[in-house]
XYZ file of C-alpha atoms in Angstrom:
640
model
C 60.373 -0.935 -16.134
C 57.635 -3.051 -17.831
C 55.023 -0.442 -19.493
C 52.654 -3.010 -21.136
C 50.881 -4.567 -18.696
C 47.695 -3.327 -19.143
C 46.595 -4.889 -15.438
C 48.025 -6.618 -12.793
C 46.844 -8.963 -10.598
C 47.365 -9.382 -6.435
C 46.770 -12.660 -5.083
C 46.496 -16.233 -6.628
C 43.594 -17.470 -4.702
C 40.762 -18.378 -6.709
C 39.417 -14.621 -7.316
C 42.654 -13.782 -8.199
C 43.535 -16.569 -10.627
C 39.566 -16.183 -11.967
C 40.191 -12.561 -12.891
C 43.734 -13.387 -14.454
C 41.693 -16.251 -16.582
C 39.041 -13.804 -17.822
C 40.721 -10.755 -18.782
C 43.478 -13.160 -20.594
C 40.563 -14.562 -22.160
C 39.168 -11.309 -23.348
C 42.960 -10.560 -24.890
C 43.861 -8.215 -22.213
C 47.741 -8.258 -20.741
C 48.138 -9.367 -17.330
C 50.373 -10.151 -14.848
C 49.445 -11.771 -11.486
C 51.967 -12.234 -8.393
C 51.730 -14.233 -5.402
C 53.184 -13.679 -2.206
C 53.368 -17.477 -1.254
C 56.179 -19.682 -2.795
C 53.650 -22.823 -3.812
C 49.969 -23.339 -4.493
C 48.007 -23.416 -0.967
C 46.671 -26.813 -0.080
C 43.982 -28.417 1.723
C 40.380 -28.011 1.167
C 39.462 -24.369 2.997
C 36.215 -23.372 0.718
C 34.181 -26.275 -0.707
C 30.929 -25.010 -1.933
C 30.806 -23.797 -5.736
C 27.194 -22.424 -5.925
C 25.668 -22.013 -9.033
C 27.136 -18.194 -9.395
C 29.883 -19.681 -8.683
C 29.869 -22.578 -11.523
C 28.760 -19.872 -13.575
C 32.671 -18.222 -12.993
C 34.132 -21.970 -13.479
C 32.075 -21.778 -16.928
C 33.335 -18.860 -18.511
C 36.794 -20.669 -18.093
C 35.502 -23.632 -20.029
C 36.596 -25.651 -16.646
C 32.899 -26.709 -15.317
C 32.623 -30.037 -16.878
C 35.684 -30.780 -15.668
C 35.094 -29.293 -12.136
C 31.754 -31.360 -11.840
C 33.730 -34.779 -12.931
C 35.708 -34.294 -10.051
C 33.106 -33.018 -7.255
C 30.245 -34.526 -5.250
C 27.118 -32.918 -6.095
C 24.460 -33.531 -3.535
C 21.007 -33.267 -4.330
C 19.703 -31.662 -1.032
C 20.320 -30.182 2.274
C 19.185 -31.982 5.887
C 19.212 -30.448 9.196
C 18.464 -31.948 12.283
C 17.410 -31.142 15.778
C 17.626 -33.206 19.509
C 15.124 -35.680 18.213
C 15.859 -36.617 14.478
C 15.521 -34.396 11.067
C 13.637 -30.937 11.259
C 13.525 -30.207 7.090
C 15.091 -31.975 4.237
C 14.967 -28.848 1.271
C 15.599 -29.960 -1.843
C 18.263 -28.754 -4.430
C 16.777 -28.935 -8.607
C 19.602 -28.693 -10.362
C 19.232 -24.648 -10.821
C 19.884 -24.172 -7.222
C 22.565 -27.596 -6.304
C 26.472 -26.530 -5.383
C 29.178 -28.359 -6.225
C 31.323 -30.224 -3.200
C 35.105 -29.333 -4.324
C 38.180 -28.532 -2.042
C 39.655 -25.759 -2.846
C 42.768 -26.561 -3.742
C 41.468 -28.667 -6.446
C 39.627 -25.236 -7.657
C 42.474 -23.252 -7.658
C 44.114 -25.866 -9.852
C 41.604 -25.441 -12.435
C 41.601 -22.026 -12.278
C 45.575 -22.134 -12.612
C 44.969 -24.101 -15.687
C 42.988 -21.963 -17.395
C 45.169 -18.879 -16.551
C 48.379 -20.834 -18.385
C 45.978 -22.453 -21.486
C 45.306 -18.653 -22.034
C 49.166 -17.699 -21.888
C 49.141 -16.347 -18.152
C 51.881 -17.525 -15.404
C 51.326 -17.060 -11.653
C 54.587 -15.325 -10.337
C 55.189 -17.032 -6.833
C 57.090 -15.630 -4.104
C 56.088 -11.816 -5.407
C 55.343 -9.531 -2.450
C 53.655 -6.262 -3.235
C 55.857 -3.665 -1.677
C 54.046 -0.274 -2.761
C 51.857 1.352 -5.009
C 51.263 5.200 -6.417
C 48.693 6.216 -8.777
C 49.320 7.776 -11.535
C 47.001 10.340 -14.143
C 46.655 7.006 -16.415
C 48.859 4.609 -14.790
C 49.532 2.691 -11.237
C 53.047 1.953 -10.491
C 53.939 -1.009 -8.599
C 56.617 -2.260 -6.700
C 57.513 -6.002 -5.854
C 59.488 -7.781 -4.089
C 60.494 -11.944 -4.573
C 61.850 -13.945 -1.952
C 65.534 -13.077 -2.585
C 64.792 -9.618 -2.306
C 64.791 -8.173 -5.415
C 62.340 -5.333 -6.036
C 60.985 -5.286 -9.473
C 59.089 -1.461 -10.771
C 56.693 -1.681 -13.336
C 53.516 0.420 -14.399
C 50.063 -0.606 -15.648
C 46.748 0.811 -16.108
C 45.108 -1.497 -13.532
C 45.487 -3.100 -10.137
C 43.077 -5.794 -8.862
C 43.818 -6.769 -5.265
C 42.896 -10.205 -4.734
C 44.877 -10.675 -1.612
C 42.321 -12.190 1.054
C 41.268 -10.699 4.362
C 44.809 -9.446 5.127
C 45.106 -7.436 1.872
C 48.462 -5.376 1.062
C 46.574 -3.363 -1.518
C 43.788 -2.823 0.855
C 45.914 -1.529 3.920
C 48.400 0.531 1.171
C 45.248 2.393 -0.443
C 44.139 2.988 3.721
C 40.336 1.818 2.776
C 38.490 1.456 6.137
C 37.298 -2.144 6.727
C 34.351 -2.261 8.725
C 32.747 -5.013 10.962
C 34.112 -7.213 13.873
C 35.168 -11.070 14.291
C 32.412 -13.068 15.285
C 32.533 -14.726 18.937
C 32.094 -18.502 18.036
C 35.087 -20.067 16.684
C 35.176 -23.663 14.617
C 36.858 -26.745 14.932
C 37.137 -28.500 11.480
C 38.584 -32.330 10.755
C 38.786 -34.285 7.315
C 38.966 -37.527 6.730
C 36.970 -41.257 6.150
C 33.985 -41.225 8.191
C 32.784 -44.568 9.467
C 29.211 -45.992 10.739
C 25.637 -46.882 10.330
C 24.198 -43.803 9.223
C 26.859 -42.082 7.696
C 25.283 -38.810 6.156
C 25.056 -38.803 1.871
C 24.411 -34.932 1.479
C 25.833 -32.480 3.781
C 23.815 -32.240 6.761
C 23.669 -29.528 9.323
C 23.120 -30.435 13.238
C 21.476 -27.713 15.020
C 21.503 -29.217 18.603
C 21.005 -27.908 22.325
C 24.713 -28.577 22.879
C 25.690 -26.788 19.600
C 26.085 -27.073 16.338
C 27.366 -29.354 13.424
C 27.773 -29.963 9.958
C 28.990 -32.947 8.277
C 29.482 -32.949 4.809
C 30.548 -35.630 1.910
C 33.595 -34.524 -0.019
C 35.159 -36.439 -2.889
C 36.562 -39.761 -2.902
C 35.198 -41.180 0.245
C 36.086 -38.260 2.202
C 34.023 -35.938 5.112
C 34.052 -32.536 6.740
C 33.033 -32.246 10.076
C 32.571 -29.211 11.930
C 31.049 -28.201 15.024
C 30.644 -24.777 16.963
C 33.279 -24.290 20.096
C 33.905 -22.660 22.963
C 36.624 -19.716 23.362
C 40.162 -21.866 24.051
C 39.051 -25.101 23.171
C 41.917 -26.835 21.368
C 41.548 -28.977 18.264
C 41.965 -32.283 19.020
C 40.829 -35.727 17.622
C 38.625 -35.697 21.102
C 36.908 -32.701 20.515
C 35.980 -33.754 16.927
C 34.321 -37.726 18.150
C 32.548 -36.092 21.152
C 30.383 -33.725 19.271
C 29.790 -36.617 16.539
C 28.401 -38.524 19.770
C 26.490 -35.772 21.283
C 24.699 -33.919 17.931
C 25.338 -36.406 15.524
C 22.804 -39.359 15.172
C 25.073 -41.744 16.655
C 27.492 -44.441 15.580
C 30.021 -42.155 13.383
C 33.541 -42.712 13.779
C 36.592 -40.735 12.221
C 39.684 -42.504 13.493
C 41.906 -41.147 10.502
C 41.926 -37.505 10.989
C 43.779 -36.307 7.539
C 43.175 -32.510 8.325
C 42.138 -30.806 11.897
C 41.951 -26.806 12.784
C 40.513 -23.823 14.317
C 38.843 -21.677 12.380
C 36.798 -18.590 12.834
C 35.091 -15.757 10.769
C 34.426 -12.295 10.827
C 32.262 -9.661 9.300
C 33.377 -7.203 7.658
C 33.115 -5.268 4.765
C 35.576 -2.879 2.911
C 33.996 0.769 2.234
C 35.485 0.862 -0.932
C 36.010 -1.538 -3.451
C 37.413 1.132 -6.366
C 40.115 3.878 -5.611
C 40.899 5.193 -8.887
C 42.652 2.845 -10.639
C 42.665 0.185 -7.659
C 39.880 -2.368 -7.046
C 38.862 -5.053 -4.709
C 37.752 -8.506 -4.902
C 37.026 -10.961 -2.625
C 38.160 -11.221 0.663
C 40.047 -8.426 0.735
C 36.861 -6.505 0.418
C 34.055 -8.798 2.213
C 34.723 -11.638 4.587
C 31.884 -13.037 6.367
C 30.535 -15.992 8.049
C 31.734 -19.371 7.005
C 28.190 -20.956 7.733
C 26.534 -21.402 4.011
C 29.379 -21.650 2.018
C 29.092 -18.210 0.488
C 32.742 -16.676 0.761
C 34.098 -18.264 -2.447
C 30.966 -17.610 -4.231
C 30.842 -13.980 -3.981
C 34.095 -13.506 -4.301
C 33.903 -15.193 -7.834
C 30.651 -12.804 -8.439
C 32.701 -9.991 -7.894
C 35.399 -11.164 -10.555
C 32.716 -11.600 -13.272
C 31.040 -8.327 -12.687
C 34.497 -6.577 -13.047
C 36.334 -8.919 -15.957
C 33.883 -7.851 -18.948
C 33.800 -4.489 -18.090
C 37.176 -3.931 -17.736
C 38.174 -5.987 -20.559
C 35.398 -3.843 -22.119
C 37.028 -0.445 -21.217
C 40.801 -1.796 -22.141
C 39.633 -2.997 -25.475
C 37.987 0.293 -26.653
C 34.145 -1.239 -26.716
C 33.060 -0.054 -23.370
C 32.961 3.853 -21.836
C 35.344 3.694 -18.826
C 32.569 4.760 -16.635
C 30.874 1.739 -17.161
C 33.550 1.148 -14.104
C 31.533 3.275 -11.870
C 28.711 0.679 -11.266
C 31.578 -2.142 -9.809
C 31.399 -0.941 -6.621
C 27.921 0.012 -5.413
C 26.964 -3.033 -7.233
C 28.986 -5.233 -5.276
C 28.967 -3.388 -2.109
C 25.444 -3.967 -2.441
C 25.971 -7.622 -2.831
C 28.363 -8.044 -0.039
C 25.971 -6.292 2.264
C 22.764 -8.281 1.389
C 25.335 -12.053 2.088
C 26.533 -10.948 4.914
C 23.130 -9.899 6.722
C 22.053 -13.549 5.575
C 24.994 -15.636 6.555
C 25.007 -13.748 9.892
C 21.389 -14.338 10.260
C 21.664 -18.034 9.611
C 24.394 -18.288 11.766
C 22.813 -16.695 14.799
C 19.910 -18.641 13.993
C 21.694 -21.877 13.880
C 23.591 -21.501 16.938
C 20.358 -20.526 18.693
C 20.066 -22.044 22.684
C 16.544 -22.125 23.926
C 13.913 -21.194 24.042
C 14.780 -19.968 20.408
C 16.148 -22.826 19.395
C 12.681 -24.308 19.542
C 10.918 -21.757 17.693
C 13.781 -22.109 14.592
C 12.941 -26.086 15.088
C 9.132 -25.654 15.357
C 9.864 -23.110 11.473
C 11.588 -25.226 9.874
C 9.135 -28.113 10.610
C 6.493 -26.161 8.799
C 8.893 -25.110 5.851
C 9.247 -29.283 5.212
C 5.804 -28.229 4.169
C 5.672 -25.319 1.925
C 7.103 -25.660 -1.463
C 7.640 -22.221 -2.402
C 9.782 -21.499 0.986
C 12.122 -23.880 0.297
C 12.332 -23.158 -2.999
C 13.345 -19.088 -2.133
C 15.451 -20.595 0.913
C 17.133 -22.645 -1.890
C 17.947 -19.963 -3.969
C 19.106 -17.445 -1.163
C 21.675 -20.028 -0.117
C 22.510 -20.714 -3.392
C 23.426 -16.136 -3.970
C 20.916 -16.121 -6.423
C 18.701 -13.295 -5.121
C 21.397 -11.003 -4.898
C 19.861 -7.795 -6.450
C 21.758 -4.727 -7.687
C 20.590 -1.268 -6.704
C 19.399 1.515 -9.389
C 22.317 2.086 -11.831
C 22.889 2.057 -15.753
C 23.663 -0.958 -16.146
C 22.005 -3.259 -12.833
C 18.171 -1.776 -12.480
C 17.263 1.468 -14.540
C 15.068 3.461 -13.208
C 11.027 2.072 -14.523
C 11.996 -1.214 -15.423
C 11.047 -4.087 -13.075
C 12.644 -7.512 -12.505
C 15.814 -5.968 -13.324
C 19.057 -5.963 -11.183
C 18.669 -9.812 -10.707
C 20.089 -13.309 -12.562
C 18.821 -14.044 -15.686
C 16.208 -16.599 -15.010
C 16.748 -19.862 -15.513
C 14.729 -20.204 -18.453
C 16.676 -17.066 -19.993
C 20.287 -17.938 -18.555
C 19.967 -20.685 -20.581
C 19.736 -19.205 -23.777
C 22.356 -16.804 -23.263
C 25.236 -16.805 -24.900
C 28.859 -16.329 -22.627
C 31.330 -14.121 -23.745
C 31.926 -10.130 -23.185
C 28.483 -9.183 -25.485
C 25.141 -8.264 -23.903
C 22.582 -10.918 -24.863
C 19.520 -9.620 -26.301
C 16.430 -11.843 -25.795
C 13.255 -11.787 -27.635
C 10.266 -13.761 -26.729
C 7.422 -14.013 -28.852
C 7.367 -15.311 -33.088
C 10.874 -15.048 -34.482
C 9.671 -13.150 -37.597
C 7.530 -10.843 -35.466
C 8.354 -6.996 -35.418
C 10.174 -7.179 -32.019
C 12.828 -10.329 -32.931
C 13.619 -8.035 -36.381
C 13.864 -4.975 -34.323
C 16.071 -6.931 -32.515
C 18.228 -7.919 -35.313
C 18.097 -4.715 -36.247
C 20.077 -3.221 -32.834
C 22.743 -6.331 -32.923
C 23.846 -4.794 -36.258
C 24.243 -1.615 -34.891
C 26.258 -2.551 -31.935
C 27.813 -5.903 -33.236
C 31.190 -5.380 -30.056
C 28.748 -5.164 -27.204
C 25.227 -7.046 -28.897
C 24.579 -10.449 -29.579
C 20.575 -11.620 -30.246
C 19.028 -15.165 -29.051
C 14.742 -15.818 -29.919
C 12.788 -17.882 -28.001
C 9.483 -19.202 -29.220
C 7.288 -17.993 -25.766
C 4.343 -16.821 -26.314
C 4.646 -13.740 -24.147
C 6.481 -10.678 -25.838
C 9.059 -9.542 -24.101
C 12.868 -8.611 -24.496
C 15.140 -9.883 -21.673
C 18.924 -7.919 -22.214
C 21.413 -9.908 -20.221
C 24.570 -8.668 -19.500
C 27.495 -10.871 -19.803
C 27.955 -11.453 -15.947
C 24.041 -12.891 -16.539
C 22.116 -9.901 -14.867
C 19.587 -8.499 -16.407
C 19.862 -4.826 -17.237
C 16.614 -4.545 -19.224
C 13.117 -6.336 -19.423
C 10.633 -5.028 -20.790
C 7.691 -4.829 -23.520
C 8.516 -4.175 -27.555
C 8.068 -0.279 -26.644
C 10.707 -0.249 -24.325
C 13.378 -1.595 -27.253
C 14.173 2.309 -27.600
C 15.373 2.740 -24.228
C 18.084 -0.049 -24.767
C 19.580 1.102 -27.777
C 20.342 4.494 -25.351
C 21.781 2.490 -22.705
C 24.433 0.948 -25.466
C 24.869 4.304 -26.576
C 25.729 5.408 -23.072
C 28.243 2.669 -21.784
C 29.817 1.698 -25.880
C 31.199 3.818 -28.761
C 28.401 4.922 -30.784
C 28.998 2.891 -34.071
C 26.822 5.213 -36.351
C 25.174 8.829 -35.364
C 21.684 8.798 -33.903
C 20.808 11.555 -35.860
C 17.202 11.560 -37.150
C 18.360 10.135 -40.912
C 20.566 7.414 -39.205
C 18.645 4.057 -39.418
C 20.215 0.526 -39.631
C 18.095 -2.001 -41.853
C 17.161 -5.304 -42.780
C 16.592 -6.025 -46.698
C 18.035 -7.020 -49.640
C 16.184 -4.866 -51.854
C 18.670 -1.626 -51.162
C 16.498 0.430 -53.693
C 13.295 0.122 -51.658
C 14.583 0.416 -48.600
C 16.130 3.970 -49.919
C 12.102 5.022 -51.355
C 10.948 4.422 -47.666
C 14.292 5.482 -45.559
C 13.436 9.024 -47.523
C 10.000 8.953 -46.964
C 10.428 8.778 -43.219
C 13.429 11.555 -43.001
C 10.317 13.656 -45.060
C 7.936 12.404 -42.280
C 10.130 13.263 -39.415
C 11.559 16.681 -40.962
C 7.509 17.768 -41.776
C 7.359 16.754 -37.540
C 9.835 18.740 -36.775
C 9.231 21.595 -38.896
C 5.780 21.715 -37.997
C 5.313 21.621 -42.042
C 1.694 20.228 -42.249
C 1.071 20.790 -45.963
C 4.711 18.274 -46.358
C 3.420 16.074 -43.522
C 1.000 15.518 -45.747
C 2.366 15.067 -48.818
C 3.954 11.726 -47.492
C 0.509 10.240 -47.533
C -1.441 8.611 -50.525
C -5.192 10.528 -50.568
C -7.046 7.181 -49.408
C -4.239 6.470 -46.752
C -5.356 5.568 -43.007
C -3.822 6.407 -39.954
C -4.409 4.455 -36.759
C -3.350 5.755 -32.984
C -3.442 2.704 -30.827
C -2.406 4.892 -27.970
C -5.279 7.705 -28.348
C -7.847 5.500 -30.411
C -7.750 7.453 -33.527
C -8.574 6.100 -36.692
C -8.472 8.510 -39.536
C -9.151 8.199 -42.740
C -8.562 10.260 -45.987
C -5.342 12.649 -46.755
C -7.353 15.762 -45.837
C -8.739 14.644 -42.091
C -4.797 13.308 -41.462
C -4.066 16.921 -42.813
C -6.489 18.180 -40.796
C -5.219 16.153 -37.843
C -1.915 17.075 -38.061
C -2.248 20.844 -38.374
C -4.282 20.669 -34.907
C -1.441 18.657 -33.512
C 1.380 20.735 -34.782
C -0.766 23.660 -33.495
C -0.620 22.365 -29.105
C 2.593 20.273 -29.887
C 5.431 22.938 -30.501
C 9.340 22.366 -30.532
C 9.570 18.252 -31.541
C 12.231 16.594 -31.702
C 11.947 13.568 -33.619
C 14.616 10.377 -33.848
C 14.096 7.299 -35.925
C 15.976 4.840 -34.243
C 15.810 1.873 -36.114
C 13.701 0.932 -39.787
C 12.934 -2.361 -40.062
C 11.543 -3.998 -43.593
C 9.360 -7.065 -43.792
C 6.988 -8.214 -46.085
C 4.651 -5.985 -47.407
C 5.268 -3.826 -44.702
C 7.648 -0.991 -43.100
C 8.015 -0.287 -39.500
C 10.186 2.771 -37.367
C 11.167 2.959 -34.073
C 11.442 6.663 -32.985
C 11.866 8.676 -30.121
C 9.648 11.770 -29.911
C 10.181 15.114 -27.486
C 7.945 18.146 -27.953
C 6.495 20.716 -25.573
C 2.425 20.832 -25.360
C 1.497 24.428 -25.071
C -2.176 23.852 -26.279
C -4.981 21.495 -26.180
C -4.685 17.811 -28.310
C -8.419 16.711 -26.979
C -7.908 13.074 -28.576
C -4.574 13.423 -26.369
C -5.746 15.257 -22.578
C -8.042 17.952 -22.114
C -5.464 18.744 -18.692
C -2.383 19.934 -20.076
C -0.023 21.697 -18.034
C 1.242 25.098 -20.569
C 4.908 24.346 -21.197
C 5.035 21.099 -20.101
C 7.607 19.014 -21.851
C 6.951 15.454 -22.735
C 9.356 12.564 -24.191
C 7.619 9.315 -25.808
C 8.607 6.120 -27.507
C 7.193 4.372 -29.535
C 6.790 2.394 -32.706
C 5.196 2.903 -36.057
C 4.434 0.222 -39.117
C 3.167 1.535 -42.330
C 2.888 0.071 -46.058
C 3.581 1.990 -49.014
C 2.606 2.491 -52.300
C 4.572 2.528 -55.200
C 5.312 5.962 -55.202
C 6.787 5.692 -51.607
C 3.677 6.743 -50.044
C 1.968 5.932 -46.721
C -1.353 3.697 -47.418
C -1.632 2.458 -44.405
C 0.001 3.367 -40.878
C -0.697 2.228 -37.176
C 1.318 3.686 -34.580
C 2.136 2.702 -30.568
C 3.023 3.768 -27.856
C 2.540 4.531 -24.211
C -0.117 7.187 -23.774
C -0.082 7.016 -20.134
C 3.833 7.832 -19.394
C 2.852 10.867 -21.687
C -0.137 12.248 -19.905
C 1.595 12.015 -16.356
C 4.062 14.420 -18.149
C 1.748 16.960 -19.303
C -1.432 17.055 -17.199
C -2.160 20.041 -14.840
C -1.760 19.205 -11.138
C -5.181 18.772 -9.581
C -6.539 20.391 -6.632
C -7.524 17.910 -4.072
């Protein structure tokens, strides 16, 4: 029985070969098994959006992909009378026209160039978890079962999935009524379509698109029972196309039709979806290939992540709602486009009369753009897809931050603002302390902000230089710690190890006085003409004895802190801490709130920057943070 796989693969479609390529990639042992004797042909799904690209990427197979695919530069669609809307593709939002088959051969490529082999004519024949372990049973064509264990199973074995059915997830949804008729081949004729072009006609619908090499797709919306002939296919270019289109050498013709569905699991145990084995929808938009490969890069870091020791294994827990959530929000918009598209009057003439007006309204074509292209998938509140309090989180990177961040398994940490400013060396700072899951990118913009990108190019974290604190705890919650967090535990940046030591003890002194509620040695850590500046509260004192003063009237409302320095960054001339502070008010602070709630317990983050003298004193300190988060803690309720 083979006992080192360390995951195995079902299915050698492109989600299947994708995940084999990644998690090879990321040195993980795989095997992957295909039920069908020989690669499948023919074109089947031809639009790589940019998600999808994204996938192709990571492989180190999208220049080659986009040397061999027709890349159009917008979308047309037409009514009775002539074109309703012509929307624009920038190069952000523009697919890639590829058959499938000639994806899956790239994606084959990759999987043997990183030491893989697709094992044909493998039929999964059962599976049984384990504590640690699933064991797995196939079958080749001969008959011959082969047993093996592994700590994985991906089942990437399309709409009829073995793994699916053998784990007895429910999947949800029903076939659509209108069925497809689809032909390939050299279309001939005056106005022969450049871009693919959708036909949204009284007597249904069409779309013609350009493949490769001279070739086209047409397909058009039938009736229940109509047979695919070459007939069919030349009557609906004559009666919704614009006229004059021949395609006398039909190279490919079918029936095709689509359903929605959607699996209500994507993870049992050790067992997890992708694809279409979890998700199909409606073929109208091209989306099925494109968030099936979204699925595969969500899951391949983190469970490359988990197998390689860097990442918690519950960092596992957010695959599924987070693509569940994805394959719910594409399937509500494929289905609505395709109900829309297929729409007989009168509603047919209201679509027409909106999408005449959209023509005209830059910023609706531009969000139509990016829907069709999956980019406004959003992820709902979790670790690692949109934390609770931060904004424009759960989405892509955008474009101007994709672009800077750097592909692998790491998190990319990007800071906007100077690149010697206190956030980029905070920054810095945090890569060294998580150097497996961290990597750090500045831009020169002038607004100040931290983007941190995970490596399937969401964005777990934006926010502000005082928000830097909560990322280092959401490392600390989904890696291995690398060094304790305790309150004397501070990474730093200088050369000059001897004065980093005078001011690395000067802060424990700070933070134990905090905690100790020592004023007299809270004191002692400042020179006697030192100021003190509160951005937060205003303050501005001056003086050892009024910062003595202030502290003893601080210590004396603010009881129990806890204090944690977080990070100590050196420049020049100066010192700066990031800390974490949680105390309980049980008095009055009046520079603080005059409304405090007795007992009320209150967490803040913020960060400090001081200069020192040569006897490792403060001279000079300014401190911020968010004053407002801390009052909604600890003010009183009021009576309305």
């Amino acid at each position: 029985m083979d006992t080192h796989t360390q995951a195995v693969v079902i299915g050698a479609g492109p989600c299947g070969l994708a995940t084999a390529g990644q998690l090879l990639r990321r040195g993980v042992r795989v095997r992957i098994f295909e039920a069908l004797p020989e690669p499948a042909q023919g074109s089947r799904a031809i639009m790589l959006w940019p998600p999808a690209q994204a996938a192709l990427d990571d492989l180190d197979m999208l220049d080659t992909a986009r040397g061999q695919a027709h890349t159009p530069g917008r979308l047309d669609y037409h009514g009775d009378t002539g074109r309703l809307v012509s929307v624009g593709l920038h190069a952000r939002h523009a697919p890639l026209v590829l058959p499938q088959s000639r994806t899956d051969a790239l994606l084959e490529s990759a999987v043997r160039r990183s030491g893989g082999t697709v094992e044909r004519d493998r039929r999964l024949v059962s599976l049984t978890q384990r504590d640690d372990t699933v064991e797995v049973v196939v079958r080749d064509g001969a008959g011959r079962h082969e047993r093996l264990r592994t700590r994985w199973l991906i089942g990437a074995d399309g709409v009829h999935s073995t793994v699916r059915e053998l784990l007895g997830v429910a999947f949800t949804g029903s076939a659509l009524p209108t069925p497809f008729i689809l032909a390939e081949g050299p279309l001939t004729g005056v106005h022969v379509p450049d871009v693919p072009s959708y036909f949204l006609t009284s007597r249904g619908g069409m779309v013609i698109a350009p493949l490769p090499e001279g070739r086209y797709r047409v397909a058009g919306s039938a009736v229940e029972g109509q047979e695919a002939t070459a007939g069919f296919i030349q009557d609906i270019l004559d009666t919704r196309g614009p006229g004059g289109l021949r395609m006398d050498d039909i190279e490919t013709l079918t029936t095709f039709s689509s359903s929605e569905r959607i699996a209500t699991r994507m993870r049992s145990g050790r067992v997890l979806l992708v694809g279409d084995a979890a998700h199909p929808h409606s073929a109208v938009g091209g989306q099925g290939l494109n968030l099936g490969l979204q699925d595969v890069r969500n899951l391949s870091w983190k469970l490359a992540g988990v197998l390689g020791g860097t990442l918690d294994e519950a960092v596992l827990d957010t695959y599924e709602p987070e693509r569940l959530a994805a394959a719910r929000q594409i399937v509500k918009v494929t289905g609505d486009v395709t109900r829309v598209a297929l729409a007989r009057p009168p509603w047919s003439g209201l679509r027409n009369a909106v999408l005449r007006i959209a023509e005209r309204t830059p910023s609706a074509q531009s969000r139509y753009a990016a829907t069709v292209a999956g980019q406004r998938i959003r992820y709902p509140t979790s670790a690692l897809g949109r934390p609770a309090g931060f904004r424009r989180t759960g989405l892509p990177a955008p474009g101007w931050a994709a672009a800077a961040t750097t592909a692998g398994a790491r998190f990319t940490l990007l800071t906007c603002g100077p690149s010697d400013g206190p956030l980029s060396i905070a920054a810095e700072a945090l890569t060294r302390r998580y150097p497996a899951l961290l990597s750090h990118h500045q831009l020169p913009r002038r607004h100040r902000e931290f983007l941190l990108i995970r490596p399937d190019g969401y964005v777990a974290v934006r926010g502000r230089p005082k928000d830097l604190p909560r990322t280092e705890r959401l490392l600390t919650a989904i890696g291995s710690d690398p060094q304790p967090t305790e309150r004397t535990a501070m990474p730093h940046r200088q050369d000059d190890h001897q004065t980093y030591e005078a001011h690395a003890a000067t802060f424990r002194k700070w933070a134990d006085s905090i905690m100790d509620g020592d004023v007299e040695a809270y004191a002692s850590c400042w020179a006697p003409d030192a100021v003190a500046e509160d951005i937060a509260m205003g303050m501005e004192t001056r003086g050892v004895r009024d910062i003595r003063a202030a502290a003893a009237r601080w210590f004396e409302a603010i009881v129990d802190q806890k204090i944690t320095l977080l990070a100590q960054l050196e420049g020049d001339g100066y010192s700066a801490v990031m800390w974490e502070l949680s105390a309980q008010a049980q008095g009055t602070f009046t520079e603080l709130s005059t409304d405090v709630q007795p007992g009320s317990r209150f967490t803040k983050q913020g960060m400090s920057a001081f200069r020192f003298n040569d006897q490792a004193q403060f001279v000079w300190e300014r401190s911020h943070w968010d004053r407002a988060s801390v009052l909604r803690q600890i003010e009183a309720p009021h009576d309305d």
